[in-house]
XYZ file of C-alpha atoms in Angstrom:
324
model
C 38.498 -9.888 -21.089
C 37.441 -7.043 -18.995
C 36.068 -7.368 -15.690
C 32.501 -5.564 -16.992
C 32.576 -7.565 -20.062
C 32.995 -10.453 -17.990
C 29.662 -8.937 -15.803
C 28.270 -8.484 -19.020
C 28.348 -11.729 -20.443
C 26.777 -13.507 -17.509
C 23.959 -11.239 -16.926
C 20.877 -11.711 -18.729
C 17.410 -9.927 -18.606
C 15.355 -12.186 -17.009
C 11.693 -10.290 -17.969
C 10.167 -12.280 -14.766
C 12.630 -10.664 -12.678
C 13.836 -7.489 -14.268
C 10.472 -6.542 -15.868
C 9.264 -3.755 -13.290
C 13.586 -2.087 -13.632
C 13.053 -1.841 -17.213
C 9.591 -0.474 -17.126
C 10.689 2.018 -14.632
C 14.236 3.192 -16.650
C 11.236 3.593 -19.742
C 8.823 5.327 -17.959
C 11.398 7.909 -16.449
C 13.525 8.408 -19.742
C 9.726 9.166 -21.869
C 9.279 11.815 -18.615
C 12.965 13.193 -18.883
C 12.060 13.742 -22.509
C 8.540 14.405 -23.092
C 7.048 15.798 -19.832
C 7.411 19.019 -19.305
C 9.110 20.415 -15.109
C 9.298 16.170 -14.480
C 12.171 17.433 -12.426
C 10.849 19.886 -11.055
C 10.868 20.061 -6.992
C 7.108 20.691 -6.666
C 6.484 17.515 -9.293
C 9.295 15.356 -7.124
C 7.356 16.224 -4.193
C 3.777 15.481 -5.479
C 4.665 12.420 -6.972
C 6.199 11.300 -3.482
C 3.320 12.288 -1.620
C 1.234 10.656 -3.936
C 3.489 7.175 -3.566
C 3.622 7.207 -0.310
C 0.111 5.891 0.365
C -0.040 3.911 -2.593
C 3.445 2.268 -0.886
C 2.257 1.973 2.502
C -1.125 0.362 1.685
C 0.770 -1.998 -0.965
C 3.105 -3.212 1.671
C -0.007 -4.352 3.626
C -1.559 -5.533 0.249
C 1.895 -7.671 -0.317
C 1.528 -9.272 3.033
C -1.422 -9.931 2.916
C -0.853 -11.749 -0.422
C 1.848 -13.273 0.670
C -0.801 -16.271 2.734
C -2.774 -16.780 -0.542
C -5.378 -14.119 0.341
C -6.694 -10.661 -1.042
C -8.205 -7.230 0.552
C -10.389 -5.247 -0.774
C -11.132 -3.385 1.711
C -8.295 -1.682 2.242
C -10.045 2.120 0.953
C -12.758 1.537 2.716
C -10.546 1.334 5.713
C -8.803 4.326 4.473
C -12.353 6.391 4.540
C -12.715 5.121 7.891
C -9.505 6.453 9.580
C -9.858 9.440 7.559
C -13.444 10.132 8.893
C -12.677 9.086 12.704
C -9.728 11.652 12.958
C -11.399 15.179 12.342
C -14.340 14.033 14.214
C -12.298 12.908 17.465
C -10.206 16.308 17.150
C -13.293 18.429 16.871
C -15.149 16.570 19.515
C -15.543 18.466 23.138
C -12.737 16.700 24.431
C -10.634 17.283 21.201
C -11.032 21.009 21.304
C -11.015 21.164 25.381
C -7.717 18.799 25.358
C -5.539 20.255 21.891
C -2.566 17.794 22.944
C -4.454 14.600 24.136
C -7.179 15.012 21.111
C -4.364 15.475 18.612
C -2.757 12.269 20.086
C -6.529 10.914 20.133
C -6.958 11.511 16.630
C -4.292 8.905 14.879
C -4.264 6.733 17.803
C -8.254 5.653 17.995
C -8.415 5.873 13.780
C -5.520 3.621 13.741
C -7.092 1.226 16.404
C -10.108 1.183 14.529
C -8.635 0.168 11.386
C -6.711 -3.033 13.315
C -10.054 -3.769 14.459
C -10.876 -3.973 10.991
C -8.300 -6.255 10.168
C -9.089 -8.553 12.970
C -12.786 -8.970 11.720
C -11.085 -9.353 8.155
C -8.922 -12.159 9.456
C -11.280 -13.830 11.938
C -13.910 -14.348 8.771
C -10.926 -15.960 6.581
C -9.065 -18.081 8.459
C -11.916 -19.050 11.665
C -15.094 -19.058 9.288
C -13.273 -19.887 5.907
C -14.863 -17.187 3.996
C -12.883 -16.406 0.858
C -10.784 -13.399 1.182
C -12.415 -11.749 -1.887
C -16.058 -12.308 -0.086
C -14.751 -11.539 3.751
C -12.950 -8.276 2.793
C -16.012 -7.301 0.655
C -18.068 -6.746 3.579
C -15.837 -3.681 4.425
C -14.969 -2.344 1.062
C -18.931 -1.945 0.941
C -20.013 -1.286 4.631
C -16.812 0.708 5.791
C -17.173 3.770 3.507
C -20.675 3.877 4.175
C -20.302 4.037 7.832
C -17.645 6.968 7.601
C -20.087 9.009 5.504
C -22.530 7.840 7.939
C -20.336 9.638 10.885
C -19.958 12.549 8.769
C -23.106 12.780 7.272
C -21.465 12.944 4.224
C -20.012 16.152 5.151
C -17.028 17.176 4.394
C -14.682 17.579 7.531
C -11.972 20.170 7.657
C -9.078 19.275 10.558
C -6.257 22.256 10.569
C -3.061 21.674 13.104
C 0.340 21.897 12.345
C 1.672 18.784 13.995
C -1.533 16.917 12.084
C -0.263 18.430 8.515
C 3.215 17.411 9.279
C 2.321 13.947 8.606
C 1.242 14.658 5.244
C 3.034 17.801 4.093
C 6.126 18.120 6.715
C 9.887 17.530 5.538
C 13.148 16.345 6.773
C 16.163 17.498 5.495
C 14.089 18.575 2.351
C 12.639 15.602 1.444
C 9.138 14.350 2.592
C 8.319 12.768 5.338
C 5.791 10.357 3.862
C 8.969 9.789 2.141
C 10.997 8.306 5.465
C 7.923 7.086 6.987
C 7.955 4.706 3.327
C 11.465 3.637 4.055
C 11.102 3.400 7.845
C 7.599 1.027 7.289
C 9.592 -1.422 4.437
C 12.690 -1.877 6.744
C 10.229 -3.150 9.638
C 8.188 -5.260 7.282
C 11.244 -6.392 5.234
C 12.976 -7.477 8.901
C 9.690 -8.857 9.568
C 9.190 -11.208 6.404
C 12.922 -12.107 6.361
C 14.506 -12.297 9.904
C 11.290 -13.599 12.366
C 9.494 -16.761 12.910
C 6.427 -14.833 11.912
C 7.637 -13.601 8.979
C 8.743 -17.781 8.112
C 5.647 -18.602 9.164
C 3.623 -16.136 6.824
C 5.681 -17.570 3.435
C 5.266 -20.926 4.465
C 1.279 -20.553 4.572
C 1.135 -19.147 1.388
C 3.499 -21.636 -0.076
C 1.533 -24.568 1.207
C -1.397 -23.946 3.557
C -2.102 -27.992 4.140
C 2.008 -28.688 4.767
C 2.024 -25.472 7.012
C -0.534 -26.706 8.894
C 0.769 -30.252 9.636
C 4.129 -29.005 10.690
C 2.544 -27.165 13.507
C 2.578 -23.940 12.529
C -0.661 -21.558 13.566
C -2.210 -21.061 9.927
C -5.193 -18.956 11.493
C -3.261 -16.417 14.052
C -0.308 -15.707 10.878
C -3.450 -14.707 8.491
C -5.339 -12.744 10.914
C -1.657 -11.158 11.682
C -1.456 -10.334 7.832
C -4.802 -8.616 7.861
C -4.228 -6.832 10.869
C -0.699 -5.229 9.258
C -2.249 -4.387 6.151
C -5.425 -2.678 7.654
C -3.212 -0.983 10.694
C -0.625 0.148 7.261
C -4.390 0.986 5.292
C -5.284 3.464 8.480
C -2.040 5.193 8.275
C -2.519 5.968 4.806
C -6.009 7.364 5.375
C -4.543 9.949 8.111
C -1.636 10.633 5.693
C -4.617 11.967 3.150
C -6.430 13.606 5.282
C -2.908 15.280 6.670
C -2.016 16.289 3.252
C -5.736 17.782 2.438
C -6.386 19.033 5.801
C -9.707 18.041 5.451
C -11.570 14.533 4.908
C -14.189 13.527 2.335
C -15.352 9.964 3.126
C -16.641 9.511 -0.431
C -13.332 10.064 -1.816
C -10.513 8.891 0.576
C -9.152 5.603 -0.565
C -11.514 5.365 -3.599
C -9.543 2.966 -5.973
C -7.082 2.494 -3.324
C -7.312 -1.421 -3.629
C -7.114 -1.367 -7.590
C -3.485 0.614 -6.690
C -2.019 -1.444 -4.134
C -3.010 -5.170 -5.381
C -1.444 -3.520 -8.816
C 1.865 -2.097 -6.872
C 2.073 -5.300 -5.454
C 1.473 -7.744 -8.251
C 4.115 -5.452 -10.209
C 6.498 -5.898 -7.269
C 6.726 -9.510 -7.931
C 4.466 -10.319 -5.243
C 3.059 -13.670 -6.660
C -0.938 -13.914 -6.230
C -0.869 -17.436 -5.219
C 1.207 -16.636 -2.060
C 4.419 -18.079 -0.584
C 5.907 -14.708 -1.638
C 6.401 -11.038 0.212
C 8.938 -8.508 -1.659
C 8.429 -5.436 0.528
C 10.986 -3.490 -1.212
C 9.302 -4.964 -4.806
C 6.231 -3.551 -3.593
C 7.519 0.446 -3.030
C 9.300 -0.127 -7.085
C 5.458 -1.248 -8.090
C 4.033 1.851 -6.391
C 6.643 3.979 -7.891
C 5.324 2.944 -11.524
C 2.018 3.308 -10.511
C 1.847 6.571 -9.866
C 4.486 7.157 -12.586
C 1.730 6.015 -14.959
C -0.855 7.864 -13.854
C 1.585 10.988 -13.393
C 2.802 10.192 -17.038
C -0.750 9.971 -18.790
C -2.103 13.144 -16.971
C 0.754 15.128 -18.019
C 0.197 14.634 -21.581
C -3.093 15.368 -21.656
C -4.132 11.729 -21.737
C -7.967 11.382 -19.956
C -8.205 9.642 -16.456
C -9.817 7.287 -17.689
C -7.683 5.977 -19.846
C -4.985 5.736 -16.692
C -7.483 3.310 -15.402
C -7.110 1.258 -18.735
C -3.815 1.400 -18.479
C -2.785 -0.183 -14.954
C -4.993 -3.036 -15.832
C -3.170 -3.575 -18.698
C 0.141 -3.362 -16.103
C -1.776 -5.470 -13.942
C -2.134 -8.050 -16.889
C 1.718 -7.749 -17.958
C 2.821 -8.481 -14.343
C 0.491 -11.504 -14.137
C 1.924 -12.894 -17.391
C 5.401 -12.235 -16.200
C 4.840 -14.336 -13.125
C 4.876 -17.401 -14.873
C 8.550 -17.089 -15.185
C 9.430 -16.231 -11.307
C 7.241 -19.620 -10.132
C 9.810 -22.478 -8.832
């Protein structure tokens, strides 16, 4: 027998774990076929732009996951970064200092999105709010305060070194594109190779044994909240990069429907105890691919929204077979 029939013969599709591969191959061989310029350098680099903060804020979601928990405020947060950065640049000391407002203008919108997830955490894991409820407060409350610092205005921010971050390149490809892969080899070292990252799967496998062996439950979930809000801030500047402007109404709308999706897809399992960074970036990937797929064709985008709950649904069922 041949070495690949031999390969063959012991591998079998395991829907649990090979689900989101085969969904992927199916999705891209309809495109290859159906979709008209799918490979097409302007659709490659849409579609990766268009990942890229669905990946970023779903590595944060998968974390955060990962303890048991949920955020749903992870657009709002989005809105929030987006908002802070024009109005920093702009500001008198912005305009007066290009180099230090530029530098002003991801730094504090980044800042203020950690301080996010520190509020986030502090309310699970110190007050024992329910993630759903805790991050609730922001999903509502933190778009309405960045069209409260806009006044609901539309804000325009146009500087090169800004735009790179959303439509700059390197060696062709874009760099939301590395910044993806640079982010998921942190986070993957992170979950995998540190006591944090231990730490994290053990509270999400079993809070109450986590706890009695020592291990500081509260400080690893407000550390989860803090990485995917810092991740969800990123994401917002990316948009507003790519745009060159910021509407607080829109940035991140949905955002949290996307990521908990690209996770859950990923094989990130909702009652924690599990992180798949890499899973999480494949999840995206068919996201977007969906959504890509059905606007394409005509298909309403509506009907896109009926359709990753239905993906949402699959994954769930899927997850049966992956539990231990």
């Amino acid at each position: 027998m041949s070495m690949a029939s031999t390969v063959c013969s012991q591998f079998r599709f395991d829907p649990a774990r090979h689900g989101a591969l085969a969904a992927l191959v199916v999705i891209l061989c309809f495109n290859l076929i159906v979709t008209p310029n799918f490979l097409h350098t302007q659709t490659l680099f849409v579609n990766i732009s268009q990942v890229a903060t669905i990946a970023i804020v779903a590595m944060g979601m998968t974390i955060v996951i990962a303890t048991g928990g949920i955020d749903l405020s992870v657009g709002a947060i989005m809105a929030l970064s987006g908002a802070l950065a024009p109005l920093i640049f702009l500001s008198p000391f912005g305009l007066a200092n290009p180099g230090l407002g530029l530098a002003a203008a991801i730094i504090i919108p980044i800042l203020a999105a950690l301080c996010c997830g520190i509020f986030n955490g502090v309310m699970v894991s110190y007050f024992n709010v329910q993630p759903i409820v805790a991050t609730l407060i922001f999903f509502i409350s933190g778009r309405g305060l960045a069209q409260v610092l806009t006044n609901g205005n539309l804000q325009t921010i146009s500087n090169p070194s800004f735009s790179y971050l959303g439509t700059g390149k390197i060696l062709g490809l874009p760099f939301q594109g590395w910044l993806v892969l640079a982010i998921a080899l942190v986070l993957w070292w992170l979950v995998t190779r540190s006591m944090f990252g231990r730490q994290l799967l053990a509270v999400g496998g079993n809070e109450r044994a986590a706890r009695l062996s020592g291990i500081p439950v509260e400080r690893v979930k407000i550390g989860a909240y803090v990485i995917c809000a810092g991740l969800s801030g990123l994401a917002g500047l990316i948009v507003v990069a790519i745009n060159s402007a910021s509407d607080a109404a829109r940035i991140g709308s949905l955002m949290e429907l996307d990521a908990i999706a690209a996770a859950v897809v990923g094989g990130t399992l909702l009652q924690g105890g599990r992180a798949p960074i890499f899973g999480a970036i494949l999840g995206a990937v068919i996201i977007q691919l969906v959504k890509y797929t059905l606007l394409a064709n005509g298909v309403a985008d509506e009907v896109a929204l009926i359709a990753k709950a239905a993906i949402i649904i699959g994954a769930v069922y899927l997850q049966q077979g992956r539990r231990d």
